[in-house]
Amino acid sequence: MEHSSFTSAAVLEDGPDALSRLQDRHGRLITDLRVSITDRCNYRCVYCRTGNVGAQYAELPIAAYVRMVRAFVDLGIEKVRLTGGEPLLRRGLTDLISELASMRTINRSPLDLAITTNGHLLEDQAWRLRDAGLNRITVSMDAVDAETAARITRVPGSFDHVLKGIQAAQRAGLEPVKVNCVLLRGFNDDQIVPFARFSRERGVVVRFIEFMPLDEDRSWTLDSVVSYSEVKTRLESLRPLVKLDPTTSGETAVRYTFDDGIGEIGIIAPVSRAFCGECSRIRVTSDGKIRTCLFSQSEHDLYAILQRGGTDNDLASFIRRTVIMKEARHHIGEPGFLKPSRSMVHIGG
Ligand code: SAM
């Protein structure tokens, strides 16, 4: 009931165009889709996965992801980010990228097509991804020294692979490469200044991310989060920071450079400075379920509709009905907060 009355209100206020754009009941336009294309991963990062091997995997045929993404794009999605698990493990990845690169938004522009990877296999794949039509890449790297990196990924030698992957992406022209670092107190909070130097020397954008309660081991505590203000203070011990304007509306990172204009650092602070009011994201898990928030307690099975022979209209109306229910915000750190039943590796970060 509430949903249909909201829809009519949106149509009355904004005219018929409101019907063709995805919007939730809080008035947020949804333009950014993250799709997990596998929940397999070759790393077992301490903030994401348990150290135990032997989980069940869920992947769909590439054609199913294409069909689902197309349904979202026809409703106003402008950016698509492929993630996982580790997307570079996925057979058929370049075919998927080629298909997505040929799609057009409802404004007839090409999709903004990005991928998030741990970079382990990137040295071999960077050119192929670029040739297939990939626009942007984010590489997760949580330390700029080999020993700390191995302690976090639980894979010896990971640092060298990732570094070579970043260099290959730069050579392939996927610039600027973004490097994501999840900060964990006691693991890599000593890496803030070294990462700032890394950004300045290597020409990459480094983004520090606050640790969220999405780890399989359920070890998250508020104390383990290295907050926005702490990161900023540490960076300022290197050189004075200069704030940069957002590049897009709804940008999650607060961006800085240094007083000499060299280097770029973003701080993404979903815990200490939540940005839910600006959220324009929706997610599809590797098994084809829509998640309206990282911290949702329920999922919505889009693939089931496709499997039952659903038409494009069936997919579109299911997506609309689901998106409208997007949660107003998360409740991390509040009494009664419930961790989602699936961790980041299954949801897709
Ligand atoms: N395997 C790819 C990678 O490593 O980038 C893609 C999947 S990974 C789940 C996507 C992103 O989620 C990574 O940047 C990772 O650092 C981040 N992530 C995973 N668990 C997290 C957590 N508990 N808190 C914050 N970020 C997390």
Short mmCIF file of C-alpha atoms and ligand atoms in Angstrom, two decimals:
data_model
loop_
_atom_site.label_atom_id
_atom_site.label_comp_id
_atom_site.label_asym_id
_atom_site.label_seq_id
_atom_site.Cartn_x
_atom_site.Cartn_y
_atom_site.Cartn_z
CA MET A 1 0.00 0.00 0.00
CA GLU A 2 2.62 2.43 1.14
CA HIS A 3 4.65 1.66 -1.98
CA SER A 4 1.96 2.27 -4.52
CA SER A 5 0.92 5.55 -2.91
CA PHE A 6 4.57 6.66 -2.96
CA THR A 7 4.84 5.81 -6.66
CA SER A 8 1.79 7.87 -7.55
CA ALA A 9 3.15 10.77 -5.50
CA ALA A 10 6.45 10.62 -7.39
CA VAL A 11 4.66 10.57 -10.74
CA LEU A 12 2.45 13.49 -9.77
CA GLU A 13 5.37 15.57 -8.54
CA ASP A 14 7.93 14.78 -11.22
CA GLY A 15 5.80 13.99 -14.25
CA PRO A 16 5.88 10.82 -16.32
CA ASP A 17 9.70 10.74 -16.40
CA ALA A 18 9.68 9.67 -12.74
CA LEU A 19 8.19 6.40 -13.92
CA SER A 20 11.19 5.57 -16.10
CA ARG A 21 13.88 6.32 -13.48
CA LEU A 22 14.57 4.05 -10.54
CA GLN A 23 13.82 5.84 -7.32
CA ASP A 24 13.32 4.65 -3.76
CA ARG A 25 10.63 5.78 -1.33
CA HIS A 26 13.08 8.21 0.27
CA GLY A 27 13.46 10.09 -3.00
CA ARG A 28 16.93 8.80 -3.87
CA LEU A 29 17.62 8.16 -7.56
CA ILE A 30 19.33 4.81 -8.08
CA THR A 31 21.97 5.07 -10.79
CA ASP A 32 24.78 2.80 -9.61
CA LEU A 33 24.64 -1.01 -9.86
CA ARG A 34 27.19 -3.41 -8.33
CA VAL A 35 27.11 -6.95 -9.61
CA SER A 36 28.97 -9.82 -8.01
CA ILE A 37 29.88 -12.32 -10.73
CA THR A 38 31.34 -14.99 -8.48
CA ASP A 39 31.75 -15.53 -4.76
CA ARG A 40 34.97 -17.47 -5.26
CA CYS A 41 38.10 -15.66 -4.15
CA ASN A 42 41.82 -16.48 -4.24
CA TYR A 43 42.50 -14.36 -1.13
CA ARG A 44 41.17 -14.84 2.37
CA CYS A 45 41.44 -11.28 3.70
CA VAL A 46 41.02 -11.14 7.46
CA TYR A 47 38.35 -8.40 7.32
CA CYS A 48 36.23 -10.33 4.82
CA ARG A 49 36.63 -14.10 4.93
CA THR A 50 37.20 -16.84 7.41
CA GLY A 51 40.51 -18.70 7.17
CA ASN A 52 38.62 -21.96 6.54
CA VAL A 53 38.35 -23.26 3.01
CA GLY A 54 35.34 -25.22 1.77
CA ALA A 55 32.50 -22.75 1.30
CA GLN A 56 29.72 -23.33 -1.24
CA TYR A 57 29.96 -21.27 -4.41
CA ALA A 58 27.21 -19.64 -6.39
CA GLU A 59 27.69 -18.33 -9.91
CA LEU A 60 25.26 -17.82 -12.78
CA PRO A 61 25.83 -18.10 -16.53
CA ILE A 62 27.30 -14.91 -18.03
CA ALA A 63 24.15 -14.48 -20.14
CA ALA A 64 22.07 -14.23 -16.95
CA TYR A 65 24.16 -11.33 -15.62
CA VAL A 66 23.87 -9.61 -19.02
CA ARG A 67 20.09 -9.93 -19.01
CA MET A 68 19.76 -8.68 -15.42
CA VAL A 69 22.10 -5.72 -16.00
CA ARG A 70 20.21 -4.77 -19.15
CA ALA A 71 16.96 -4.68 -17.18
CA PHE A 72 18.55 -2.29 -14.66
CA VAL A 73 20.13 -0.11 -17.36
CA ASP A 74 16.75 0.27 -19.09
CA LEU A 75 15.51 1.73 -15.79
CA GLY A 76 18.19 4.40 -15.48
CA ILE A 77 21.36 2.75 -14.18
CA GLU A 78 24.39 4.68 -15.45
CA LYS A 79 27.31 3.01 -13.68
CA VAL A 80 27.99 -0.71 -13.39
CA ARG A 81 30.75 -2.12 -11.21
CA LEU A 82 31.67 -5.80 -11.46
CA THR A 83 32.85 -7.32 -8.25
CA GLY A 84 32.87 -10.56 -6.29
CA GLY A 85 34.42 -12.69 -4.77
CA GLU A 86 37.28 -12.13 -7.16
CA PRO A 87 35.90 -11.16 -10.58
CA LEU A 88 39.16 -11.91 -12.40
CA LEU A 89 38.67 -15.59 -11.56
CA ARG A 90 35.49 -15.63 -13.58
CA ARG A 91 35.55 -17.42 -16.94
CA GLY A 92 33.82 -15.32 -19.59
CA LEU A 93 34.70 -12.01 -17.92
CA THR A 94 35.89 -10.32 -21.13
CA ASP A 95 32.74 -11.46 -22.97
CA LEU A 96 30.66 -9.97 -20.19
CA ILE A 97 32.58 -6.68 -20.34
CA SER A 98 32.14 -6.50 -24.14
CA GLU A 99 28.39 -7.04 -23.79
CA LEU A 100 28.08 -4.39 -21.09
CA ALA A 101 30.26 -1.94 -23.02
CA SER A 102 27.81 -2.10 -25.92
CA MET A 103 24.83 -1.11 -23.71
CA ARG A 104 23.53 2.46 -23.66
CA THR A 105 21.96 4.29 -20.73
CA ILE A 106 18.48 5.76 -21.06
CA ASN A 107 20.25 9.00 -22.11
CA ARG A 108 21.98 7.04 -24.91
CA SER A 109 25.43 7.40 -23.29
CA PRO A 110 27.81 4.46 -22.84
CA LEU A 111 27.73 2.85 -19.41
CA ASP A 112 30.43 3.83 -16.94
CA LEU A 113 31.95 0.37 -16.55
CA ALA A 114 34.29 -0.43 -13.64
CA ILE A 115 35.65 -3.44 -11.80
CA THR A 116 36.93 -4.04 -8.27
CA THR A 117 39.66 -6.67 -8.02
CA ASN A 118 42.33 -7.82 -5.61
CA GLY A 119 44.76 -7.46 -8.55
CA HIS A 120 46.38 -10.88 -8.16
CA LEU A 121 45.63 -11.88 -11.78
CA LEU A 122 45.65 -8.39 -13.22
CA GLU A 123 49.10 -8.40 -14.76
CA ASP A 124 47.90 -10.97 -17.32
CA GLN A 125 44.44 -9.55 -17.84
CA ALA A 126 44.74 -5.74 -17.79
CA TRP A 127 45.05 -5.23 -21.58
CA ARG A 128 42.29 -7.72 -22.35
CA LEU A 129 39.90 -6.00 -19.93
CA ARG A 130 40.71 -2.62 -21.41
CA ASP A 131 40.27 -3.89 -24.98
CA ALA A 132 36.91 -5.42 -24.06
CA GLY A 133 35.68 -1.95 -23.02
CA LEU A 134 36.43 -1.57 -19.30
CA ASN A 135 36.68 2.11 -18.29
CA ARG A 136 37.94 2.05 -14.71
CA ILE A 137 39.57 -0.24 -12.20
CA THR A 138 39.86 -0.30 -8.42
CA VAL A 139 42.48 -2.57 -6.89
CA SER A 140 42.22 -3.62 -3.26
CA MET A 141 45.58 -3.51 -1.52
CA ASP A 142 45.80 -3.19 2.22
CA ALA A 143 49.51 -2.59 2.80
CA VAL A 144 52.53 -1.28 0.95
CA ASP A 145 54.84 -3.82 2.53
CA ALA A 146 54.89 -7.49 1.60
CA GLU A 147 54.78 -8.91 5.12
CA THR A 148 51.72 -6.94 6.26
CA ALA A 149 49.96 -7.63 2.95
CA ALA A 150 50.48 -11.39 3.36
CA ARG A 151 49.23 -11.26 6.96
CA ILE A 152 46.00 -9.63 5.76
CA THR A 153 45.37 -11.61 2.53
CA ARG A 154 46.68 -14.85 4.11
CA VAL A 155 48.48 -15.46 0.78
CA PRO A 156 52.29 -15.27 0.74
CA GLY A 157 53.65 -13.22 -2.19
CA SER A 158 50.34 -11.40 -2.74
CA PHE A 159 51.98 -7.97 -2.55
CA ASP A 160 54.25 -8.53 -5.59
CA HIS A 161 51.37 -9.83 -7.68
CA VAL A 162 49.15 -6.88 -6.80
CA LEU A 163 51.90 -4.32 -7.44
CA LYS A 164 52.57 -5.81 -10.87
CA GLY A 165 48.82 -5.81 -11.52
CA ILE A 166 48.56 -2.09 -10.71
CA GLN A 167 51.50 -1.30 -13.00
CA ALA A 168 49.94 -3.36 -15.81
CA ALA A 169 46.62 -1.51 -15.41
CA GLN A 170 48.45 1.82 -15.64
CA ARG A 171 50.29 0.69 -18.77
CA ALA A 172 47.00 -0.47 -20.30
CA GLY A 173 45.62 3.05 -19.80
CA LEU A 174 43.09 2.22 -17.08
CA GLU A 175 44.07 5.41 -15.32
CA PRO A 176 43.78 6.75 -12.74
CA VAL A 177 43.97 3.39 -10.96
CA LYS A 178 42.24 3.55 -7.59
CA VAL A 179 43.73 1.55 -4.72
CA ASN A 180 41.36 0.65 -1.86
CA CYS A 181 42.77 -0.02 1.59
CA VAL A 182 40.52 -1.25 4.42
CA LEU A 183 42.10 -0.08 7.66
CA LEU A 184 42.09 -2.43 10.63
CA ARG A 185 43.48 -1.37 13.94
CA GLY A 186 46.43 -3.54 14.89
CA PHE A 187 46.90 -4.84 11.34
CA ASN A 188 47.63 -1.97 8.99
CA ASP A 189 46.91 1.34 10.72
CA ASP A 190 50.65 2.02 10.44
CA GLN A 191 50.24 2.06 6.63
CA ILE A 192 48.46 5.42 6.31
CA VAL A 193 51.51 7.61 5.70
CA PRO A 194 53.32 4.96 3.58
CA PHE A 195 50.18 4.74 1.41
CA ALA A 196 50.14 8.53 1.03
CA ARG A 197 53.74 8.35 -0.22
CA PHE A 198 52.73 5.50 -2.53
CA SER A 199 49.99 7.67 -4.06
CA ARG A 200 52.44 10.54 -4.57
CA GLU A 201 55.16 8.36 -6.09
CA ARG A 202 53.05 6.02 -8.23
CA GLY A 203 50.28 8.31 -9.47
CA VAL A 204 47.45 6.20 -8.05
CA VAL A 205 44.42 7.39 -6.09
CA VAL A 206 44.53 5.78 -2.64
CA ARG A 207 41.27 5.38 -0.74
CA PHE A 208 41.09 4.41 2.89
CA ILE A 209 37.90 2.57 3.85
CA GLU A 210 36.56 2.16 7.37
CA PHE A 211 36.16 -1.49 8.38
CA MET A 212 32.49 -2.51 8.35
CA PRO A 213 30.79 -5.40 10.19
CA LEU A 214 30.66 -7.59 7.09
CA ASP A 215 33.38 -10.11 7.93
CA GLU A 216 32.74 -13.85 8.01
CA ASP A 217 34.65 -14.16 11.29
CA ARG A 218 32.39 -11.61 12.99
CA SER A 219 35.39 -10.01 14.63
CA TRP A 220 34.29 -6.42 13.95
CA THR A 221 34.17 -4.03 16.90
CA LEU A 222 33.88 -0.25 16.92
CA ASP A 223 37.41 -0.11 18.39
CA SER A 224 38.85 -1.92 15.36
CA VAL A 225 37.64 0.87 13.04
CA VAL A 226 40.24 3.50 12.14
CA SER A 227 38.02 6.54 11.74
CA TYR A 228 37.94 9.33 9.19
CA SER A 229 39.33 11.90 11.62
CA GLU A 230 42.18 9.61 12.68
CA VAL A 231 43.17 8.99 9.05
CA LYS A 232 43.09 12.71 8.33
CA THR A 233 45.28 13.54 11.34
CA ARG A 234 47.86 10.94 10.33
CA LEU A 235 47.94 12.23 6.74
CA GLU A 236 48.44 15.78 7.98
CA SER A 237 51.56 14.62 9.82
CA LEU A 238 53.10 14.11 6.35
CA ARG A 239 52.02 17.39 4.73
CA PRO A 240 49.04 19.78 4.94
CA LEU A 241 45.95 18.46 3.15
CA VAL A 242 43.83 20.35 0.63
CA LYS A 243 40.23 19.23 0.15
CA LEU A 244 39.09 18.50 -3.41
CA ASP A 245 35.59 19.03 -4.82
CA PRO A 246 33.49 15.90 -5.38
CA THR A 247 33.73 14.63 -8.97
CA THR A 248 30.18 13.26 -8.99
CA SER A 249 27.08 13.75 -6.89
CA GLY A 250 26.71 11.05 -4.25
CA GLU A 251 30.48 10.42 -4.20
CA THR A 252 31.28 8.29 -1.16
CA ALA A 253 34.93 9.34 -0.75
CA VAL A 254 35.94 12.68 0.72
CA ARG A 255 38.93 13.57 -1.49
CA TYR A 256 42.15 15.33 -0.59
CA THR A 257 45.44 16.21 -2.17
CA PHE A 258 48.48 17.69 -0.42
CA ASP A 259 49.50 21.35 -0.41
CA ASP A 260 51.85 20.76 -3.37
CA GLY A 261 49.06 19.15 -5.43
CA ILE A 262 50.84 15.77 -5.59
CA GLY A 263 48.92 12.62 -4.72
CA GLU A 264 45.21 12.00 -4.19
CA ILE A 265 43.66 10.39 -1.14
CA GLY A 266 40.03 9.54 -0.56
CA ILE A 267 38.54 8.65 2.80
CA ILE A 268 35.41 6.50 2.73
CA ALA A 269 33.81 6.56 6.15
CA PRO A 270 30.58 4.52 6.20
CA VAL A 271 30.86 4.07 9.97
CA SER A 272 31.91 7.43 11.42
CA ARG A 273 30.35 9.65 8.70
CA ALA A 274 27.65 7.56 7.05
CA PHE A 275 26.56 8.73 3.61
CA CYS A 276 23.28 6.76 3.33
CA GLY A 277 21.29 9.91 2.53
CA GLU A 278 23.25 10.19 -0.72
CA CYS A 279 23.24 6.48 -1.56
CA SER A 280 22.51 5.79 -5.23
CA ARG A 281 23.50 2.09 -5.14
CA ILE A 282 21.85 -1.21 -5.59
CA ARG A 283 23.52 -4.63 -5.59
CA VAL A 284 23.02 -8.00 -7.23
CA THR A 285 24.69 -10.99 -5.58
CA SER A 286 26.48 -13.68 -7.58
CA ASP A 287 23.40 -15.90 -7.29
CA GLY A 288 21.16 -13.21 -8.73
CA LYS A 289 19.53 -11.68 -5.66
CA ILE A 290 18.97 -7.96 -5.28
CA ARG A 291 20.27 -6.35 -2.09
CA THR A 292 18.98 -2.87 -1.46
CA CYS A 293 21.64 -2.12 1.19
CA LEU A 294 24.90 -3.78 2.27
CA PHE A 295 23.21 -4.31 5.63
CA SER A 296 19.83 -5.57 4.38
CA GLN A 297 18.30 -8.41 6.33
CA SER A 298 16.58 -9.77 3.22
CA GLU A 299 17.32 -10.37 -0.46
CA HIS A 300 15.05 -10.41 -3.52
CA ASP A 301 15.47 -13.20 -6.05
CA LEU A 302 15.66 -11.58 -9.48
CA TYR A 303 17.23 -14.65 -11.08
CA ALA A 304 14.22 -16.76 -10.05
CA ILE A 305 12.04 -14.56 -12.26
CA LEU A 306 14.43 -14.97 -15.15
CA GLN A 307 14.55 -18.74 -14.65
CA ARG A 308 10.77 -18.97 -14.65
CA GLY A 309 10.81 -17.43 -18.14
CA GLY A 310 9.95 -13.89 -16.97
CA THR A 311 9.70 -11.19 -19.63
CA ASP A 312 11.69 -7.94 -19.60
CA ASN A 313 8.59 -6.27 -18.17
CA ASP A 314 8.46 -8.84 -15.35
CA LEU A 315 12.10 -8.13 -14.49
CA ALA A 316 11.54 -4.37 -14.63
CA SER A 317 8.51 -4.40 -12.37
CA PHE A 318 10.24 -6.69 -9.86
CA ILE A 319 13.27 -4.34 -9.80
CA ARG A 320 11.04 -1.29 -9.29
CA ARG A 321 9.08 -2.93 -6.48
CA THR A 322 12.31 -3.97 -4.77
CA VAL A 323 14.24 -0.73 -5.15
CA ILE A 324 11.42 1.31 -3.72
CA MET A 325 11.88 -0.55 -0.40
CA LYS A 326 15.55 0.49 -0.03
CA GLU A 327 16.39 1.09 3.60
CA ALA A 328 16.76 4.70 4.75
CA ARG A 329 20.14 3.99 6.37
CA HIS A 330 22.26 1.42 8.11
CA HIS A 331 22.45 1.16 11.90
CA ILE A 332 26.10 0.18 12.46
CA GLY A 333 27.19 0.76 16.05
CA GLU A 334 23.64 1.31 17.35
CA PRO A 335 22.03 -0.91 19.99
CA GLY A 336 20.17 -3.76 18.29
CA PHE A 337 22.24 -3.56 15.08
CA LEU A 338 21.99 -6.87 13.22
CA LYS A 339 24.87 -7.99 11.05
CA PRO A 340 23.71 -9.28 7.68
CA SER A 341 23.74 -13.06 7.32
CA ARG A 342 26.12 -12.92 4.33
CA SER A 343 29.60 -11.38 4.34
CA MET A 344 31.14 -9.02 1.79
CA VAL A 345 32.59 -11.85 -0.30
CA HIS A 346 29.06 -13.13 -0.99
CA ILE A 347 27.32 -9.76 -1.25
CA GLY A 348 29.94 -8.18 -3.50
CA GLY A 349 31.75 -5.08 -2.22
N1 SAM B 1 38.02 -9.49 -4.61
C1 SAM B 1 37.81 -8.13 -5.03
C2 SAM B 1 38.65 -7.19 -4.21
O1 SAM B 1 39.41 -7.64 -3.36
O2 SAM B 1 38.58 -5.99 -4.47
C3 SAM B 1 36.36 -7.68 -5.02
C4 SAM B 1 35.49 -8.09 -3.89
S1 SAM B 1 35.89 -7.34 -2.33
C5 SAM B 1 34.64 -8.07 -1.33
C6 SAM B 1 35.37 -5.69 -2.63
C7 SAM B 1 35.82 -4.64 -1.65
O3 SAM B 1 35.19 -4.89 -0.41
C8 SAM B 1 37.31 -4.61 -1.41
O4 SAM B 1 37.80 -3.32 -1.67
C9 SAM B 1 37.42 -4.97 0.04
O5 SAM B 1 38.52 -4.36 0.60
C10 SAM B 1 36.10 -4.49 0.60
N2 SAM B 1 35.70 -5.13 1.86
C11 SAM B 1 35.57 -6.44 2.12
N3 SAM B 1 35.20 -6.64 3.40
C12 SAM B 1 35.10 -5.43 3.96
C13 SAM B 1 34.74 -4.97 5.28
N4 SAM B 1 34.43 -5.82 6.26
N5 SAM B 1 34.74 -3.63 5.50
C14 SAM B 1 35.06 -2.76 4.53
N6 SAM B 1 35.38 -3.13 3.26
C15 SAM B 1 35.41 -4.45 2.99
#
